[in-house]
PDB file of N, CA and C in Angstrom:
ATOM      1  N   UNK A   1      -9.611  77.621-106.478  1.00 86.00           N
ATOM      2  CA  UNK A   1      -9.231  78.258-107.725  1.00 86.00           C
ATOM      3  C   UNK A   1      -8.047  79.213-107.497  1.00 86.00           C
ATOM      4  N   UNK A   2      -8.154  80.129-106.150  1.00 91.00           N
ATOM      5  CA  UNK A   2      -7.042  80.989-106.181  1.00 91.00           C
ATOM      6  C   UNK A   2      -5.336  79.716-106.215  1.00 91.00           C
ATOM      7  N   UNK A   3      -5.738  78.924-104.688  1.00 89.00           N
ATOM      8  CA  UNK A   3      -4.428  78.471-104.706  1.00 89.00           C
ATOM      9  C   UNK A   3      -4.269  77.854-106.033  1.00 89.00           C
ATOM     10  N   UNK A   4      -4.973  77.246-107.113  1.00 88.00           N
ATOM     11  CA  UNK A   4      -4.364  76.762-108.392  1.00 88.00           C
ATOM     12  C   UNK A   4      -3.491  77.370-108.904  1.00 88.00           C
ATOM     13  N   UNK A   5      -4.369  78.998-109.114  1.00 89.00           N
ATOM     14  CA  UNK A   5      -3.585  80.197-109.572  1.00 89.00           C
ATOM     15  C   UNK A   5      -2.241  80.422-109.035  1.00 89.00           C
ATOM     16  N   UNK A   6      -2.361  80.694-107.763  1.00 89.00           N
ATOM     17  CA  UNK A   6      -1.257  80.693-106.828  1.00 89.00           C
ATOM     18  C   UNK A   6       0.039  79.680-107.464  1.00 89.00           C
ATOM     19  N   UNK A   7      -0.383  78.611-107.170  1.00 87.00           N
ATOM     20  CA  UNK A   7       0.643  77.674-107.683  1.00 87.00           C
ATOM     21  C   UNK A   7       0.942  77.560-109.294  1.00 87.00           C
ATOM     22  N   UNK A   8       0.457  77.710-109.971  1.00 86.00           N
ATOM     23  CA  UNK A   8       0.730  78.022-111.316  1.00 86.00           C
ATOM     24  C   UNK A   8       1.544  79.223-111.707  1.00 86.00           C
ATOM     25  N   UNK A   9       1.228  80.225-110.888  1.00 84.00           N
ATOM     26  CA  UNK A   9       2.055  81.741-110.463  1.00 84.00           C
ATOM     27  C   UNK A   9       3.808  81.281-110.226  1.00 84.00           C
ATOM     28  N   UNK A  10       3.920  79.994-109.060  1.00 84.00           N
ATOM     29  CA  UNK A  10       5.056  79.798-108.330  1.00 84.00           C
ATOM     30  C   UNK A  10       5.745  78.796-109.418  1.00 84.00           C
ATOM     31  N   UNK A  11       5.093  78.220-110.369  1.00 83.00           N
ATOM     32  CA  UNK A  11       5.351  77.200-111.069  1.00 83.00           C
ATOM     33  C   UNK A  11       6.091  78.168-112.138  1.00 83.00           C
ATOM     34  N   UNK A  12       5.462  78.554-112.526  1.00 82.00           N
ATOM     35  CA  UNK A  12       5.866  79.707-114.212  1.00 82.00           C
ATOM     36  C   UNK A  12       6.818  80.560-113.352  1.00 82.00           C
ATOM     37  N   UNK A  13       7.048  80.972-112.406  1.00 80.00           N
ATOM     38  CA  UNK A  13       8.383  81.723-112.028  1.00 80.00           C
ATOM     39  C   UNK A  13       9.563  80.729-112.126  1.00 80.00           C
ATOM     40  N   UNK A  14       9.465  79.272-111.797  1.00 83.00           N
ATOM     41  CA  UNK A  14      10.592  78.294-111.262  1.00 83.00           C
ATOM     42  C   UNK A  14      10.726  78.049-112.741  1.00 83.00           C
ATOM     43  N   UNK A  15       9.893  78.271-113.815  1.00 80.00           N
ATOM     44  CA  UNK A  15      10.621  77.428-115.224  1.00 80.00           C
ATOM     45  C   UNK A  15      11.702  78.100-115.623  1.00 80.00           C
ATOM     46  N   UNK A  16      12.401  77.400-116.554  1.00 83.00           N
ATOM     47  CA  UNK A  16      13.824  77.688-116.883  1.00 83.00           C
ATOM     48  C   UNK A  16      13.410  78.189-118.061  1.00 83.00           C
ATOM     49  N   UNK A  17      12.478  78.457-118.399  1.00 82.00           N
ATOM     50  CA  UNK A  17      12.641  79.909-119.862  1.00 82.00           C
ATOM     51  C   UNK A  17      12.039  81.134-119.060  1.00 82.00           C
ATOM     52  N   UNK A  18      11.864  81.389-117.765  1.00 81.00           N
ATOM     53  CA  UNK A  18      11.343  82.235-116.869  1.00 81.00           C
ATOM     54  C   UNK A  18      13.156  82.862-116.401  1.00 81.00           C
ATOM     55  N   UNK A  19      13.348  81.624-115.621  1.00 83.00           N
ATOM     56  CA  UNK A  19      15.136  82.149-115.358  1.00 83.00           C
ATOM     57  C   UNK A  19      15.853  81.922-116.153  1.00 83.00           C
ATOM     58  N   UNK A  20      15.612  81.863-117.162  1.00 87.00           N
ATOM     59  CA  UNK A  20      16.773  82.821-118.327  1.00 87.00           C
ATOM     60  C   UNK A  20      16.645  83.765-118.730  1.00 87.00           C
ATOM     61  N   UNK A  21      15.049  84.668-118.630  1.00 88.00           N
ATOM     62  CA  UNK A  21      14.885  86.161-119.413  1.00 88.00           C
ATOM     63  C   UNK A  21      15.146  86.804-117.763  1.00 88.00           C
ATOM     64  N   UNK A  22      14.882  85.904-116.921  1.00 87.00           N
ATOM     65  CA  UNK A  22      15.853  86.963-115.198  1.00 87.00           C
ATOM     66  C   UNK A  22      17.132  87.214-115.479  1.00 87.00           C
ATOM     67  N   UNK A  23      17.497  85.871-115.961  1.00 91.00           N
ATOM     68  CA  UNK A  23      19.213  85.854-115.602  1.00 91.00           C
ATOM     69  C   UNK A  23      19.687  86.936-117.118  1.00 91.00           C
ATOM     70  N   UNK A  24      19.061  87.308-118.034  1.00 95.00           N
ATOM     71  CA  UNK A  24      19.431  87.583-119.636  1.00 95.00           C
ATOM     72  C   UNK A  24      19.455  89.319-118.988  1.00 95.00           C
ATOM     73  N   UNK A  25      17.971  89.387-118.427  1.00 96.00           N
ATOM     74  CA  UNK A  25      18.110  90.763-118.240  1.00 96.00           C
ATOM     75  C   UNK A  25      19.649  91.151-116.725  1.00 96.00           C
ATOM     76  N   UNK A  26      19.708  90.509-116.080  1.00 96.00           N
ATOM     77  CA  UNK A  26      20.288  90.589-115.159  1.00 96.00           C
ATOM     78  C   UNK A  26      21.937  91.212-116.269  1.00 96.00           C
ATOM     79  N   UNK A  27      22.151  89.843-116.733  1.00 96.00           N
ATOM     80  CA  UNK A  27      23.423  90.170-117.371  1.00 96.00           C
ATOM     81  C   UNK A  27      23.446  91.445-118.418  1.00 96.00           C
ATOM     82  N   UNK A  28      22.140  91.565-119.162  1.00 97.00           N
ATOM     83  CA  UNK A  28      22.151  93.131-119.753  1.00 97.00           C
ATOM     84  C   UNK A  28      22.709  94.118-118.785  1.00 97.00           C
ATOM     85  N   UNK A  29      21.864  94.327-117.779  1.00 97.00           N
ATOM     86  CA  UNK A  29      22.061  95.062-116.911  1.00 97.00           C
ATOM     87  C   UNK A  29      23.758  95.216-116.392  1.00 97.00           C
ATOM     88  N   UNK A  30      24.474  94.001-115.996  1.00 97.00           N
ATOM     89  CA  UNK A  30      25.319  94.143-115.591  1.00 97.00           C
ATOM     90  C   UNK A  30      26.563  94.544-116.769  1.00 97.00           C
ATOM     91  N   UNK A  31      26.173  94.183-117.833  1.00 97.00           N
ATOM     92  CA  UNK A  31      26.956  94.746-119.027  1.00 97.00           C
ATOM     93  C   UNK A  31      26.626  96.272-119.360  1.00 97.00           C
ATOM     94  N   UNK A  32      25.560  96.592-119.238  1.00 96.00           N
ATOM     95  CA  UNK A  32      25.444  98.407-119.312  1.00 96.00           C
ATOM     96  C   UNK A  32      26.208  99.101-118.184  1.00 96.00           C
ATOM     97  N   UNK A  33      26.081  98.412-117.321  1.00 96.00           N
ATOM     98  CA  UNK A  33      27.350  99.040-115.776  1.00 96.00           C
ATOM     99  C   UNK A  33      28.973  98.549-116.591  1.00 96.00           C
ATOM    100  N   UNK A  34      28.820  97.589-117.069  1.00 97.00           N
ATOM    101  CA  UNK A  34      30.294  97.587-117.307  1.00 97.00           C
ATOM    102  C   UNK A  34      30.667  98.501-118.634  1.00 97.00           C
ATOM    103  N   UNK A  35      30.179  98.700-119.686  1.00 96.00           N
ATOM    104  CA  UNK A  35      30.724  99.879-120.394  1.00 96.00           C
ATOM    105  C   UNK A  35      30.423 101.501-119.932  1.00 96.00           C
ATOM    106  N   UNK A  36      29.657 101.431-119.180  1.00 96.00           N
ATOM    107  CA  UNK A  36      29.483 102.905-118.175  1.00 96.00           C
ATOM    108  C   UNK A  36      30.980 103.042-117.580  1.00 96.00           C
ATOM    109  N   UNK A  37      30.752 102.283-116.833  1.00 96.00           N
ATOM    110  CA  UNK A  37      32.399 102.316-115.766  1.00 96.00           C
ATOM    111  C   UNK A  37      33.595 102.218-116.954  1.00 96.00           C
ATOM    112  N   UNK A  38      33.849 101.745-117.723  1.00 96.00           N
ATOM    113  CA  UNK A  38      35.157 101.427-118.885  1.00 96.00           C
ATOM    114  C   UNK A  38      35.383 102.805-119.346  1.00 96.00           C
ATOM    115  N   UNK A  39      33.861 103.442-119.772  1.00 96.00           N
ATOM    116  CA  UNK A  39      34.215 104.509-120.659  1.00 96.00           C
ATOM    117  C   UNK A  39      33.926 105.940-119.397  1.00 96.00           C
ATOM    118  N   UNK A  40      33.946 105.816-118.353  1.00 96.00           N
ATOM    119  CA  UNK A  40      34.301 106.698-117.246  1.00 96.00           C
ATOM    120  C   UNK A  40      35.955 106.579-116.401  1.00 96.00           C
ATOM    121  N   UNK A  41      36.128 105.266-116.743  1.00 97.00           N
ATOM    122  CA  UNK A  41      37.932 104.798-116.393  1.00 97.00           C
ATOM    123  C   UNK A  41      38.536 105.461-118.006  1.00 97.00           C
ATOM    124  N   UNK A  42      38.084 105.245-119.055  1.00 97.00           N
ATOM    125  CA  UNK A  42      39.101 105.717-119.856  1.00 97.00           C
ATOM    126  C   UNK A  42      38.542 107.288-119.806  1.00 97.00           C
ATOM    127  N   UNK A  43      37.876 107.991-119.559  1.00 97.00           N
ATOM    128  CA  UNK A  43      37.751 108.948-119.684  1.00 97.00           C
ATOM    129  C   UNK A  43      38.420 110.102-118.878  1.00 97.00           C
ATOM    130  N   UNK A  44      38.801 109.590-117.231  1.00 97.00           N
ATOM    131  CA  UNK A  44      39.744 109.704-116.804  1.00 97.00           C
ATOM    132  C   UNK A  44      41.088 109.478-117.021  1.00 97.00           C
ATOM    133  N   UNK A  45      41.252 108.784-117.532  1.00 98.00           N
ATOM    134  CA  UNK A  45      42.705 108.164-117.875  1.00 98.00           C
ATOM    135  C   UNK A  45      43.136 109.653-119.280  1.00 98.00           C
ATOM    136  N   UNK A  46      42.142 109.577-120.061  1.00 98.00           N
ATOM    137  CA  UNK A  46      42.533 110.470-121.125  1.00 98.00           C
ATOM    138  C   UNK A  46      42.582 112.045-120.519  1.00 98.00           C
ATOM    139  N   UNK A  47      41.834 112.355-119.830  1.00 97.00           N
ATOM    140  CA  UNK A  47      42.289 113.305-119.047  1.00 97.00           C
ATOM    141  C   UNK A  47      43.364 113.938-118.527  1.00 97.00           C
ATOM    142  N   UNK A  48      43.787 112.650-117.416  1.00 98.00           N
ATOM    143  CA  UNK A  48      45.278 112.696-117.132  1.00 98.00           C
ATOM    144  C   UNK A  48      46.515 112.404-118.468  1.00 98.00           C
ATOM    145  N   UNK A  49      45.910 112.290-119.122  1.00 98.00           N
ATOM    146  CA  UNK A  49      47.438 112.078-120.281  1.00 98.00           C
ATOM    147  C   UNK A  49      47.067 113.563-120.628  1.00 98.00           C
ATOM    148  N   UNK A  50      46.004 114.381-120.999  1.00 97.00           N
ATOM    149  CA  UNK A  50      45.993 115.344-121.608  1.00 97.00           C
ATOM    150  C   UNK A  50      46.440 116.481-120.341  1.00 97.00           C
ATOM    151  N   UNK A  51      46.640 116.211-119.197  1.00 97.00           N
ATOM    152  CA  UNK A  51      47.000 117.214-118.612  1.00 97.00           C
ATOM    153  C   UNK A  51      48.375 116.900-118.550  1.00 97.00           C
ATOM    154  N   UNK A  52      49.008 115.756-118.517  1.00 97.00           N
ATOM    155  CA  UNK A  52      50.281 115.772-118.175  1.00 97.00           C
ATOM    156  C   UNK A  52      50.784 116.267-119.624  1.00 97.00           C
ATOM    157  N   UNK A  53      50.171 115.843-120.719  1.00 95.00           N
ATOM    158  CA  UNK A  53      51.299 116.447-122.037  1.00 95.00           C
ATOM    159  C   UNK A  53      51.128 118.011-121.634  1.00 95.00           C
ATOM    160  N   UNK A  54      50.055 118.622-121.955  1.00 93.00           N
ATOM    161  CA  UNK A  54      50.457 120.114-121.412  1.00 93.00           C
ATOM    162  C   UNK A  54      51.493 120.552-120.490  1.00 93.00           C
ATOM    163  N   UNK A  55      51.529 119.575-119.372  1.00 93.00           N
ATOM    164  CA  UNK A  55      52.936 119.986-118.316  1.00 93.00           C
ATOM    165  C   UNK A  55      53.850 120.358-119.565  1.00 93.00           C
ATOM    166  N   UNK A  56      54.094 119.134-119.931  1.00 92.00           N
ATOM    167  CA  UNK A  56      55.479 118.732-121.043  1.00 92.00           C
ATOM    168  C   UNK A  56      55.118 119.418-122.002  1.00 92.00           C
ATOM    169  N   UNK A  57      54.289 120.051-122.223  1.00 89.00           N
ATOM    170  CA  UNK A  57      54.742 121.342-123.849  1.00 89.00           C
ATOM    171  C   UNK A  57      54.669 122.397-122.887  1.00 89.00           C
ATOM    172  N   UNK A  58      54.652 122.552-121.480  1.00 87.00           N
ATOM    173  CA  UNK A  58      54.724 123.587-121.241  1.00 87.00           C
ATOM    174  C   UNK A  58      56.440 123.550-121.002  1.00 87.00           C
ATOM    175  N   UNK A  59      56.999 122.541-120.793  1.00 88.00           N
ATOM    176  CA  UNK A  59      58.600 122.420-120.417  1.00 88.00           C
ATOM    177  C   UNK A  59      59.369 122.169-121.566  1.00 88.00           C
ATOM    178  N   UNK A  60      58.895 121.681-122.850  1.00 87.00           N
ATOM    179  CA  UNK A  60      59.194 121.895-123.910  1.00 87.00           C
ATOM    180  C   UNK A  60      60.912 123.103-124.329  1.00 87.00           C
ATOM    181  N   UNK A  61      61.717 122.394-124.450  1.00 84.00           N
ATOM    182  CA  UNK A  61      62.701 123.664-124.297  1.00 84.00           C
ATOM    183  C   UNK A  61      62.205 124.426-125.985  1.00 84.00           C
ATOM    184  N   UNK A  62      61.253 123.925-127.085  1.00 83.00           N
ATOM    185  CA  UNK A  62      61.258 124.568-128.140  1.00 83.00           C
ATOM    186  C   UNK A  62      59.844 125.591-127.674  1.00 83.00           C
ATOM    187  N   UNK A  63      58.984 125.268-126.406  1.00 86.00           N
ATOM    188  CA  UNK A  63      58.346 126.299-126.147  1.00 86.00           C
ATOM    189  C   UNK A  63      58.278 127.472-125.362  1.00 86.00           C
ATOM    190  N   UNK A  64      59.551 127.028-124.478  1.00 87.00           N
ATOM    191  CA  UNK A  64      60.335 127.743-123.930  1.00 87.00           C
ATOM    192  C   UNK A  64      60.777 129.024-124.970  1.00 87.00           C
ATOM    193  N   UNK A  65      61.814 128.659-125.694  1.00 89.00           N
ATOM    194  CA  UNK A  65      62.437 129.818-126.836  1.00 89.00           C
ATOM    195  C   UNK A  65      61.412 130.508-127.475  1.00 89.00           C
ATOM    196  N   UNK A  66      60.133 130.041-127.554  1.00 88.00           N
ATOM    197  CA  UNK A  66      59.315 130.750-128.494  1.00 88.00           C
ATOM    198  C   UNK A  66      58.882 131.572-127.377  1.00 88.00           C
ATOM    199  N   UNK A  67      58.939 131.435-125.800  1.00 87.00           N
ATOM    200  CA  UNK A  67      58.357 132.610-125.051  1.00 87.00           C
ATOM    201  C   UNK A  67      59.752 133.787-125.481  1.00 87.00           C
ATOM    202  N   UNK A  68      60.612 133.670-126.122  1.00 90.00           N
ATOM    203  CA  UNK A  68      61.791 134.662-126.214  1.00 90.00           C
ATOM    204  C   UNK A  68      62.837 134.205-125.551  1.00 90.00           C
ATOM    205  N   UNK A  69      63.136 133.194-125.038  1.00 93.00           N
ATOM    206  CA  UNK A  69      64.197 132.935-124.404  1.00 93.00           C
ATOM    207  C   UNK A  69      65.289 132.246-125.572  1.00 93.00           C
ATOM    208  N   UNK A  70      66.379 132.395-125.124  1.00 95.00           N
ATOM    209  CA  UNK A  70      67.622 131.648-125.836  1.00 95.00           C
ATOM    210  C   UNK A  70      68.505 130.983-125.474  1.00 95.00           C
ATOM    211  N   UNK A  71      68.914 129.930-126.146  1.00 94.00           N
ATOM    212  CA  UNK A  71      70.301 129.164-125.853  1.00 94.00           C
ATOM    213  C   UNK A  71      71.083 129.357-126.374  1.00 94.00           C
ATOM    214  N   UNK A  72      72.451 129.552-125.062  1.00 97.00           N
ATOM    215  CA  UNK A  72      73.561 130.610-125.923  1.00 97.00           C
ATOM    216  C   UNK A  72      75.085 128.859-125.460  1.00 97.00           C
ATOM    217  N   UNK A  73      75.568 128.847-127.030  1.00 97.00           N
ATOM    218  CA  UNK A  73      76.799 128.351-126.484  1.00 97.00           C
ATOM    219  C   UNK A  73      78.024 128.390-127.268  1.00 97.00           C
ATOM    220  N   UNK A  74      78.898 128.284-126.421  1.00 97.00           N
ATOM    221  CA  UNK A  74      80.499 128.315-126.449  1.00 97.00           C
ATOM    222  C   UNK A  74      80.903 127.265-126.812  1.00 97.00           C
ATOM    223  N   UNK A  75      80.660 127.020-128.175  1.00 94.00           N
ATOM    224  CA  UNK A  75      81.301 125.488-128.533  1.00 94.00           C
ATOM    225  C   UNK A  75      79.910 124.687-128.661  1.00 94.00           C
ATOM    226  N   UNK A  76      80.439 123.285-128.221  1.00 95.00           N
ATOM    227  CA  UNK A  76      79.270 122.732-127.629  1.00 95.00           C
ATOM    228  C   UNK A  76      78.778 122.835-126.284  1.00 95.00           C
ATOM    229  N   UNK A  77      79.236 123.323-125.032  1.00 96.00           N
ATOM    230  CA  UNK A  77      79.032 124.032-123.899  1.00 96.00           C
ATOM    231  C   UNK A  77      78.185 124.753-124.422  1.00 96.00           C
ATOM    232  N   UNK A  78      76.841 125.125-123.139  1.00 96.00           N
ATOM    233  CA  UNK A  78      75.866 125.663-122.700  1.00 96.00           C
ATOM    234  C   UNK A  78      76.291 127.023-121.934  1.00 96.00           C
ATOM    235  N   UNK A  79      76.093 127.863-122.439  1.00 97.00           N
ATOM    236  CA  UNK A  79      76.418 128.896-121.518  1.00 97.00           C
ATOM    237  C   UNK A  79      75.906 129.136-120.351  1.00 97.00           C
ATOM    238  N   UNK A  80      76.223 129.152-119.212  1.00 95.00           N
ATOM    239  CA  UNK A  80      75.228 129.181-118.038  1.00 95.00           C
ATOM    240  C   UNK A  80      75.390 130.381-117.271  1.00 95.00           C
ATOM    241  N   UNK A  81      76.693 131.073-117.254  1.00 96.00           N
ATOM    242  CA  UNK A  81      77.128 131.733-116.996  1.00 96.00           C
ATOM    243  C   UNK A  81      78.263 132.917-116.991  1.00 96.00           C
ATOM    244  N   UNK A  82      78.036 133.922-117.048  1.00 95.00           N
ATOM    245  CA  UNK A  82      78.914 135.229-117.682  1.00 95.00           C
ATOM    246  C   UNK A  82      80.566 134.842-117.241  1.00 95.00           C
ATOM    247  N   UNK A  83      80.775 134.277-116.298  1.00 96.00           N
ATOM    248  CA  UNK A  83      82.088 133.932-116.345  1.00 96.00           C
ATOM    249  C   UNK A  83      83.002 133.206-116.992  1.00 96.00           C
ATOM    250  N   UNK A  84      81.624 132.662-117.566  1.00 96.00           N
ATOM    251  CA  UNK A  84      82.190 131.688-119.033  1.00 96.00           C
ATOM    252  C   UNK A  84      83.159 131.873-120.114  1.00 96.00           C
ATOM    253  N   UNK A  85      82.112 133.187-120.401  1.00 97.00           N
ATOM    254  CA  UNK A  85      83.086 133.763-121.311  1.00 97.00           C
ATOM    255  C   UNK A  85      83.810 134.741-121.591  1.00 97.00           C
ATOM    256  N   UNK A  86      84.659 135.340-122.616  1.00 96.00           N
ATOM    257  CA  UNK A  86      85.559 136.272-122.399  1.00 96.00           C
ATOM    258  C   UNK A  86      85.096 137.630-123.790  1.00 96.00           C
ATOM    259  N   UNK A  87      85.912 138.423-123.837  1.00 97.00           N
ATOM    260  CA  UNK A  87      85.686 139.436-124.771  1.00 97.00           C
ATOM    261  C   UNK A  87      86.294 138.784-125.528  1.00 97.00           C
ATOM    262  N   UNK A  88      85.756 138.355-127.131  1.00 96.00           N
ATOM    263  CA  UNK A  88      86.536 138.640-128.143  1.00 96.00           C
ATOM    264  C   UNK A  88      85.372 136.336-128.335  1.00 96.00           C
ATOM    265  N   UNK A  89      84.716 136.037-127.358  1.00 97.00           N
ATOM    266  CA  UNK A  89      84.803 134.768-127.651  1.00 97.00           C
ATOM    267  C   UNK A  89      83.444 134.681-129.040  1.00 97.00           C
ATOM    268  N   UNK A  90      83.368 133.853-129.332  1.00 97.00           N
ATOM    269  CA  UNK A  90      82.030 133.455-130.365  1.00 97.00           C
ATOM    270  C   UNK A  90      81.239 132.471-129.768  1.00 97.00           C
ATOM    271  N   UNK A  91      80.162 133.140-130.042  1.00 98.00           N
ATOM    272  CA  UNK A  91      78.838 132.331-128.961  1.00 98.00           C
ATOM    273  C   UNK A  91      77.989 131.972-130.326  1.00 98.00           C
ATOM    274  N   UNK A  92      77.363 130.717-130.394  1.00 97.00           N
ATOM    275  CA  UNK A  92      76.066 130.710-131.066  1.00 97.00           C
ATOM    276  C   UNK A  92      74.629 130.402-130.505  1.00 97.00           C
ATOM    277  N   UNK A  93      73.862 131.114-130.466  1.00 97.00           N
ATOM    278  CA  UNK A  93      72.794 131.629-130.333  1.00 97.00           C
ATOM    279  C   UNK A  93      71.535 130.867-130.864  1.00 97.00           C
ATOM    280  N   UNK A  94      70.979 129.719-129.747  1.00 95.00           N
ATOM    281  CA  UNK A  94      69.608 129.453-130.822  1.00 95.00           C
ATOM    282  C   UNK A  94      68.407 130.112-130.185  1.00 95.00           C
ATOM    283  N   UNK A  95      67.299 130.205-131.329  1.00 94.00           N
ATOM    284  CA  UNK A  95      66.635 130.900-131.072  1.00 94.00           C
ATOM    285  C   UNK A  95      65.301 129.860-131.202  1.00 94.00           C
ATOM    286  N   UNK A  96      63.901 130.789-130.986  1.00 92.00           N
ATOM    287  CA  UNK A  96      63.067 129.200-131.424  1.00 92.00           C
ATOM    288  C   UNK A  96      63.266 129.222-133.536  1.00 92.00           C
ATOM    289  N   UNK A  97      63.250 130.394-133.632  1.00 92.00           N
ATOM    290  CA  UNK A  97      63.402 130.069-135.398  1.00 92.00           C
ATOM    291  C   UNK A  97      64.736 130.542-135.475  1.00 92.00           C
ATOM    292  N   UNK A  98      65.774 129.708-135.619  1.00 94.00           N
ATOM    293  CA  UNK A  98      67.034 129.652-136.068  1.00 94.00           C
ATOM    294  C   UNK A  98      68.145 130.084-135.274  1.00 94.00           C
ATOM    295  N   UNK A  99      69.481 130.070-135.549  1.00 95.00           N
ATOM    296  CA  UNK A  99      70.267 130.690-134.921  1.00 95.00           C
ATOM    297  C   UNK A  99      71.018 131.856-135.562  1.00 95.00           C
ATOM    298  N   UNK A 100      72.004 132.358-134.491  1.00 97.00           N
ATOM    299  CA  UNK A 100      72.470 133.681-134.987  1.00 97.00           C
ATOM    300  C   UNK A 100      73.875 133.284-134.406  1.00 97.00           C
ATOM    301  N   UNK A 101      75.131 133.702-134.266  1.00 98.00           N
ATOM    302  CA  UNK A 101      76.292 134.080-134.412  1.00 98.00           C
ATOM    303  C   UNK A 101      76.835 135.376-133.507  1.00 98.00           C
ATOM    304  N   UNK A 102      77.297 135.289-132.609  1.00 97.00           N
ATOM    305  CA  UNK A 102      77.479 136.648-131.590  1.00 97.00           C
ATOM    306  C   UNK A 102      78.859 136.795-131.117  1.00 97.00           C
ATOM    307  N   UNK A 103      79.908 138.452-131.116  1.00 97.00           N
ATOM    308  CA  UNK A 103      80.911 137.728-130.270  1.00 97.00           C
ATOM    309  C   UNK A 103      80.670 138.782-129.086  1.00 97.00           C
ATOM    310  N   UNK A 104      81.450 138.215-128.025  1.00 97.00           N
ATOM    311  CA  UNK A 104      81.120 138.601-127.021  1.00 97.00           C
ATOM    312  C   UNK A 104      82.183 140.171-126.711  1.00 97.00           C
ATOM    313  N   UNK A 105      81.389 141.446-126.650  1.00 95.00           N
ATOM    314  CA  UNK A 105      82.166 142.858-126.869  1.00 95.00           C
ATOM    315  C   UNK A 105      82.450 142.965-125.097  1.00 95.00           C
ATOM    316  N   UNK A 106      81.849 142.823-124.075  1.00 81.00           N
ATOM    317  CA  UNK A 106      82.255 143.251-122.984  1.00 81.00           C
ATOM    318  C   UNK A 106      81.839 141.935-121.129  1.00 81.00           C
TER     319      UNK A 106
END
């Protein structure tokens, strides 16, 4: 009676509606690992974009001016340097909100 059992045991494992709820769960399984890992790769990925745009609004030349800094120029020239210009020249001035008009006294 046992070995009947026994073999009826080995029989109902080998049927093919037995290995398809193996193989069904198997592939569940391997599909819950694959959107785990997708949404841990994009989750990284969004990360790194969100740190690199911060670089870039931190280099931002319009966030730059809003720390107080300005772009001063002579024409279309960039002013870079005081030797640039002379007494008496006209500089325009941007600012982060707008520009201004300057001449140069000394």
């Amino acid at each position: 009676q046992q070995e009947l059992e026994r073999l009826c045991d080995r029989l109902r494992l080998q049927s093919p509606a037995h290995r398809q709820s193996m193989e069904q769960q198997a592939l569940e399984h391997l599909y819950r690992r694959l959107v785990r890992g997708g949404a841990a790769v994009l989750e990284r990925y969004e990360n790194q974009l969100r740190q690199q745009a911060e670089k870039l609004e931190m280099l931002s030349p319009l966030k730059i001016l809003g720390r107080g800094y300005a772009l001063v120029y002579q024409g279309e020239e960039l002013v870079r340097r005081a030797e640039q210009v002379q007494p008496g020249d006209i500089l325009r001035v941007q600012l982060a909100e707008g520009e201004i008009t300057a001449e140069v006294k000394a």
